[in-house]
Amino acid sequence: MNGDKQKKFRAKNAVVCVVIALIVAIAGLVAYSEKVQKIWFIENIKQAIEEMINPSTTETDDVTTVDVTGILPGDVGNHVCSEYYISKYDETNHWNECKICGKEYDKVAHNLIDNGWSMGSASNCNENNVHKFSCNCGYNYENNFGRKAHVLKFVDARKATHHYYDYCNGCNTGFNKHACYKADGTRIACNNLGKCARCGYNHTNPGFHGTYYKERDETGEYSIYSTLDNDLPCGHSIGKENVMSLGHLNYSRLEKVSDTEYKFYTSVTVPAGMSYNQVEALNPKKTGALTISNNPTKDGNTWNNVMTIKYTGYTEKKEQVYIRYTGTYTGTYNGNYFYICIYTDPLSPDEEAPIVTSVNQNEDAPWEKRKEITITGTENYCSTVKVEILDGENVIYEGTAPVTDNNWSITAVPELEADEIGRNLTVRVTDPLDNSSTQEFLVKKVDIVAPEPVEESIVIGGDWAKEKRYTFRATD
């Protein structure tokens, strides 16, 4: 019996010795690699506690574990720039830019194409006549270098309010306008005539007051106003409710006879006591592309006219012309000239929209990080077209394409994403005369936008260690 107790005692002592030896060995190992093993031990305990407290941080199918070995602060790393190119340009150059890191490649100066003058040549002094240039990358610009200078003449061009300014007959534009005052400081008006102390012109004509039929609303009705509704220096005013007392419009009709000719039919009834003076066909901002003439007739207080409008030159600008019926009024404002002006709708030498004939972007390609899209089409009149790619209402690309022999083409790499099902985009092409057309197309499998991290910033800190395990979360 004593022998059995001794055996058990010796076995128990052996176990205790082994445990003590293991503890000493572990302690020695920890002492040998204190920093590394301590951090590893602590970091794993911290991670285990975090995962128990916040299960959302555990690894699931939508969590990516990123190896951060070798990544320096601020380094994007691990991508090929050419796979993330998007098209960029400024006023001087165009280039490919990496969407991920922003580096620029293949940067070259624009190869500008001369698209000519918007009104045919530099000989037209109209302020809207510009010299147009474009590059195949989509950039465009305009200037007026070499445009004919205005030939100015000092005229009384606004007798209604007795203003004077320098006037260019070439484009019907006034400059350096000033109001005329007498030497006593009073404003010259139809009831206060005299010599202007500034320009020296002697105003002897009481001037003009008139009624305007200028802009149409969506229903086709004109907005009607009179110079007598304004704060004229003479103080005359009849109010809008009495504007028809200065005469009214019976009808106006613009008829397109051909691609280059319009007829504008008008008829007015003038107030009693208004004697006929003249009927004028006027172009307030002429481009030089139109010739206009009129054929007036008169039947008592009803005056009629047929204006003939012909395009005889080139312009990429719309124009609005008007007919002015003028007479001398012997009523309330005795001796004043009164007029009734009726404007056409804006006229255009071309109403045909440019056409998109193809959108080439390899719809069935495998997944891509960039999508190169080439758009081609036709334009029958203008020298350039504006091309836009729209994602819903948002314009994700805009560029200008030159037109050569009625054909145009442009290539773009917009910033976009699309899944396997695809998304519909729209290309919209517009010429300088606002003629426009659209065409939808489908893009698939393109991902150029990098995932966005859930955390705004991630700091890899703590004590020194040979390795650390972190889980980063991002949405794509």
XYZ file of N, CA, C and O in Angstrom, residues 212-310:
396
model
N -44.818 98.110 -80.000
C -43.994 97.000 -80.486
C -44.725 95.672 -80.293
O -45.280 95.403 -79.220
N -44.688 94.869 -81.335
C -45.109 93.465 -81.273
C -43.845 92.660 -81.543
O -43.427 92.495 -82.691
N -43.236 92.153 -80.451
C -41.871 91.657 -80.617
C -41.718 90.157 -80.373
O -41.330 89.419 -81.260
N -41.979 89.704 -79.161
C -41.734 88.305 -78.819
C -43.052 87.556 -78.703
O -44.015 88.050 -78.124
N -43.066 86.336 -79.223
C -44.258 85.496 -79.101
C -44.115 84.545 -77.911
O -43.025 84.091 -77.603
N -45.250 84.233 -77.291
C -45.232 83.240 -76.226
C -45.502 81.861 -76.809
O -45.542 81.675 -78.029
N -45.692 80.862 -75.929
C -45.868 79.491 -76.397
C -47.138 79.314 -77.209
O -47.237 78.383 -78.020
N -48.127 80.179 -77.007
C -49.383 80.075 -77.763
C -49.327 80.829 -79.081
O -50.278 80.798 -79.856
N -48.207 81.532 -79.336
C -48.080 82.289 -80.568
C -48.502 83.732 -80.445
O -48.434 84.491 -81.422
N -48.936 84.154 -79.233
C -49.371 85.531 -79.033
C -48.168 86.432 -78.773
O -47.235 86.073 -78.055
N -48.203 87.633 -79.381
C -47.134 88.610 -79.177
C -47.210 89.239 -77.794
O -48.294 89.411 -77.223
N -46.047 89.591 -77.253
C -46.018 90.521 -76.123
C -46.048 91.920 -76.718
O -45.335 92.216 -77.674
N -46.901 92.768 -76.173
C -47.129 94.098 -76.745
C -46.695 95.151 -75.731
O -47.043 95.070 -74.551
N -45.922 96.090 -76.179
C -45.560 97.191 -75.299
C -45.377 98.453 -76.124
O -45.239 98.418 -77.339
N -45.393 99.574 -75.440
C -45.265 100.870 -76.101
C -44.130 101.643 -75.463
O -43.842 101.478 -74.267
N -43.492 102.494 -76.252
C -42.492 103.383 -75.665
C -43.135 104.290 -74.618
O -42.466 104.782 -73.709
N -44.439 104.500 -74.737
C -45.140 105.348 -73.778
C -45.405 104.631 -72.460
O -45.905 105.230 -71.513
N -45.085 103.323 -72.397
C -45.154 102.615 -71.121
C -43.905 102.872 -70.298
O -43.861 102.569 -69.105
N -42.879 103.379 -70.934
C -41.588 103.564 -70.276
C -41.486 104.958 -69.667
O -42.324 105.832 -69.910
N -40.422 105.164 -68.910
C -40.182 106.480 -68.308
C -39.457 107.352 -69.324
O -38.238 107.524 -69.286
N -40.215 107.900 -70.274
C -39.623 108.760 -71.289
C -39.318 110.129 -70.685
O -39.981 110.591 -69.748
N -38.301 110.799 -71.225
C -37.966 112.134 -70.690
C -39.085 113.145 -70.855
O -39.150 114.126 -70.113
N -39.998 112.886 -71.817
C -41.100 113.821 -72.005
C -42.184 113.636 -70.951
O -43.034 114.514 -70.756
N -42.180 112.477 -70.254
C -43.189 112.226 -69.246
C -44.488 111.675 -69.798
O -45.421 111.398 -69.050
N -44.595 111.518 -71.127
C -45.820 111.001 -71.717
C -46.011 109.536 -71.349
O -45.069 108.749 -71.368
N -47.196 109.159 -71.021
C -47.501 107.768 -70.724
C -48.988 107.548 -70.924
O -49.815 108.374 -70.535
N -49.318 106.425 -71.568
C -50.726 106.094 -71.751
C -51.101 104.825 -71.005
O -52.275 104.499 -70.901
N -50.106 104.123 -70.460
C -50.396 102.892 -69.735
C -50.658 101.735 -70.668
O -51.138 101.907 -71.794
N -50.398 100.554 -70.199
C -50.539 99.378 -71.054
C -51.985 99.133 -71.474
O -52.255 98.597 -72.539
N -52.941 99.540 -70.615
C -54.338 99.266 -70.958
C -54.795 100.076 -72.166
O -55.787 99.737 -72.810
N -54.057 101.149 -72.507
C -54.449 101.971 -73.643
C -53.472 101.867 -74.816
O -53.509 102.697 -75.722
N -52.633 100.850 -74.793
C -51.620 100.759 -75.827
C -52.255 100.596 -77.202
O -51.709 101.048 -78.209
N -53.435 99.975 -77.240
C -54.074 99.761 -78.533
C -54.557 101.065 -79.160
O -54.853 101.103 -80.346
N -54.623 102.133 -78.378
C -55.059 103.409 -78.953
C -54.037 103.965 -79.931
O -54.327 104.874 -80.703
N -52.802 103.403 -79.886
C -51.788 103.812 -80.853
C -51.794 102.921 -82.088
O -50.865 102.934 -82.870
N -52.847 102.156 -82.241
C -52.952 101.249 -83.381
C -52.752 99.824 -82.925
O -52.175 99.557 -81.874
N -53.240 98.873 -83.717
C -53.091 97.485 -83.323
C -52.857 96.608 -84.550
O -53.107 96.992 -85.694
N -52.370 95.438 -84.258
C -52.028 94.474 -85.304
C -53.261 93.670 -85.675
O -53.930 93.100 -84.818
N -53.529 93.601 -86.967
C -54.622 92.757 -87.457
C -54.158 91.313 -87.643
O -54.841 90.388 -87.225
N -53.006 91.153 -88.253
C -52.444 89.808 -88.416
C -50.974 89.917 -88.789
O -50.497 90.950 -89.258
N -50.233 88.839 -88.568
C -48.872 88.683 -89.073
C -48.678 87.208 -89.385
O -49.131 86.338 -88.627
N -48.005 86.932 -90.477
C -47.795 85.548 -90.887
C -46.467 85.422 -91.608
O -46.192 86.152 -92.559
N -45.626 84.533 -91.124
C -44.336 84.264 -91.753
C -44.457 82.983 -92.560
O -44.781 81.929 -92.020
N -44.177 83.075 -93.825
C -44.307 81.930 -94.731
C -42.953 81.591 -95.341
O -42.282 82.471 -95.888
N -42.546 80.333 -95.236
C -41.297 79.899 -95.854
C -41.574 79.469 -97.287
O -42.249 78.481 -97.545
N -41.029 80.235 -98.225
C -41.259 79.971 -99.636
C -40.311 78.887 -100.134
O -40.693 78.005 -100.904
N -39.059 78.956 -99.706
C -38.051 77.971 -100.086
C -36.989 77.931 -98.981
O -37.130 78.593 -97.953
N -35.933 77.158 -99.198
C -34.862 77.085 -98.197
C -34.169 78.421 -97.996
O -33.523 78.647 -96.969
N -34.302 79.326 -98.963
C -33.583 80.601 -98.889
C -34.501 81.819 -98.922
O -34.012 82.946 -98.963
N -35.816 81.642 -98.876
C -36.723 82.790 -98.998
C -37.924 82.658 -98.077
O -38.507 81.581 -97.920
N -38.276 83.809 -97.445
C -39.471 83.910 -96.617
C -40.319 85.086 -97.106
O -39.807 86.054 -97.673
N -41.621 85.003 -96.815
C -42.532 86.125 -96.972
C -43.143 86.426 -95.600
O -43.565 85.518 -94.881
N -43.166 87.729 -95.239
C -43.726 88.143 -93.965
C -44.899 89.073 -94.232
O -44.731 90.212 -94.679
N -46.118 88.575 -93.963
C -47.348 89.318 -94.243
C -47.837 89.978 -92.947
O -47.993 89.309 -91.917
N -48.105 91.291 -93.012
C -48.597 92.008 -91.838
C -49.684 92.994 -92.235
O -49.736 93.482 -93.375
N -50.537 93.301 -91.241
C -51.587 94.304 -91.434
C -51.853 94.978 -90.098
O -51.928 94.307 -89.061
N -51.957 96.321 -90.095
C -52.233 97.070 -88.877
C -53.372 98.051 -89.129
O -53.625 98.465 -90.273
N -54.040 98.393 -88.042
C -55.015 99.484 -88.072
C -54.452 100.618 -87.228
O -54.165 100.427 -86.032
N -54.272 101.778 -87.844
C -53.681 102.910 -87.142
C -54.797 103.760 -86.544
O -55.948 103.711 -87.004
N -54.495 104.551 -85.511
C -55.548 105.356 -84.891
C -55.997 106.494 -85.804
O -55.259 106.937 -86.692
N -57.202 106.951 -85.570
C -57.711 108.098 -86.325
C -56.804 109.295 -86.071
O -56.332 109.520 -84.963
N -56.544 110.043 -87.124
C -55.696 111.212 -87.004
C -54.235 110.927 -87.269
O -53.396 111.822 -87.155
N -53.906 109.692 -87.637
C -52.514 109.351 -87.932
C -52.344 109.305 -89.444
O -52.921 108.463 -90.118
N -51.546 110.215 -89.967
C -51.332 110.284 -91.412
C -50.137 109.425 -91.809
O -49.168 109.292 -91.063
N -50.236 108.835 -92.996
C -49.221 107.898 -93.470
C -47.894 108.615 -93.719
O -47.854 109.692 -94.305
N -46.795 107.998 -93.251
C -45.472 108.525 -93.516
C -44.664 107.561 -94.366
O -44.282 107.875 -95.479
N -44.397 106.350 -93.845
C -43.651 105.347 -94.594
C -43.784 103.984 -93.924
O -44.221 103.872 -92.782
N -43.398 102.965 -94.673
C -43.278 101.610 -94.151
C -41.851 101.158 -94.423
O -41.387 101.200 -95.568
N -41.145 100.734 -93.357
C -39.732 100.365 -93.484
C -39.525 98.898 -93.113
O -40.110 98.407 -92.139
N -38.680 98.229 -93.883
C -38.225 96.883 -93.553
C -36.840 97.017 -92.913
O -35.914 97.533 -93.542
N -36.692 96.583 -91.650
C -35.478 96.856 -90.886
C -34.861 95.569 -90.329
O -35.563 94.620 -89.975
N -33.551 95.590 -90.272
C -32.781 94.474 -89.720
C -31.848 95.045 -88.661
O -30.793 95.584 -88.975
N -32.210 94.937 -87.363
C -31.462 95.647 -86.316
C -30.056 95.118 -86.062
O -29.191 95.854 -85.614
N -29.798 93.856 -86.312
C -28.473 93.269 -86.068
C -28.069 92.432 -87.274
O -27.871 91.220 -87.177
N -27.927 93.071 -88.401
C -27.772 92.318 -89.629
C -26.426 91.603 -89.707
O -25.395 92.115 -89.291
N -26.484 90.399 -90.251
C -25.289 89.572 -90.422
C -24.701 89.707 -91.821
O -23.609 89.215 -92.071
N -25.431 90.336 -92.707
C -24.972 90.448 -94.088
C -25.442 89.319 -94.967
O -25.174 89.315 -96.177
N -26.170 88.353 -94.386
C -26.628 87.207 -95.169
C -28.008 87.413 -95.756
O -28.428 86.650 -96.625
N -28.715 88.450 -95.296
C -30.093 88.669 -95.732
C -30.219 89.904 -96.616
O -29.525 90.902 -96.427
N -31.135 89.820 -97.559
C -31.639 91.012 -98.254
C -33.138 91.071 -98.007
O -33.826 90.043 -98.060
N -33.640 92.264 -97.673
C -35.055 92.413 -97.373
C -35.638 93.559 -98.185
O -34.972 94.548 -98.481
N -36.884 93.401 -98.553
C -37.610 94.446 -99.282
C -39.067 94.373 -98.862
O -39.515 93.372 -98.293
N -39.826 95.447 -99.135
C -41.221 95.435 -98.732
C -42.115 95.972 -99.837
O -41.666 96.642 -100.781
N -43.402 95.665 -99.707
C -44.407 96.083 -100.683
C -45.642 96.537 -99.911
O -46.557 95.752 -99.657
N -45.696 97.841 -99.495
C -46.806 98.311 -98.665
C -48.030 98.723 -99.504
O -47.911 99.145 -100.664
N -49.192 98.573 -98.868
C -50.441 99.090 -99.431
C -51.220 99.754 -98.304
O -51.022 99.446 -97.124
N -52.157 100.671 -98.666
C -52.883 101.436 -97.652
C -54.346 101.546 -98.065
O -54.676 101.852 -99.220
N -55.235 101.276 -97.095
C -56.668 101.396 -97.308
C -57.266 102.104 -96.106
O -57.663 101.475 -95.126
N -57.269 103.441 -96.147
C -57.752 104.225 -95.026
C -56.840 104.040 -93.825
O -55.619 104.262 -93.909
N -57.401 103.625 -92.721
C -56.615 103.399 -91.515
C -56.022 102.004 -91.450
O -55.391 101.655 -90.451
N -56.240 101.195 -92.478
C -55.662 99.849 -92.524
C -54.474 99.859 -93.470
O -54.609 100.153 -94.665
N -53.314 99.557 -92.913
C -52.079 99.525 -93.695
C -51.544 98.090 -93.722
O -51.522 97.394 -92.708
N -51.116 97.669 -94.899
C -50.650 96.294 -95.090
C -49.257 96.298 -95.718
O -48.850 97.271 -96.353
N -48.551 95.182 -95.560
C -47.239 95.062 -96.186
C -46.878 93.591 -96.382
O -47.261 92.730 -95.584
N -46.130 93.341 -97.444
C -45.533 92.029 -97.675
C -44.021 92.232 -97.739
O -43.518 92.904 -98.650
N -43.321 91.700 -96.759
C -41.863 91.786 -96.740
C -41.286 90.519 -97.353
O -41.689 89.410 -97.010
N -40.332 90.688 -98.260
C -39.622 89.557 -98.854
C -38.238 89.462 -98.234
O -37.490 90.439 -98.206
N -37.923 88.298 -97.706
C -36.654 88.071 -97.000
C -35.911 86.958 -97.735
O -36.434 85.850 -97.875
N -34.692 87.242 -98.177
C -33.915 86.246 -98.910
C -32.535 86.069 -98.286
O -31.895 87.052 -97.895
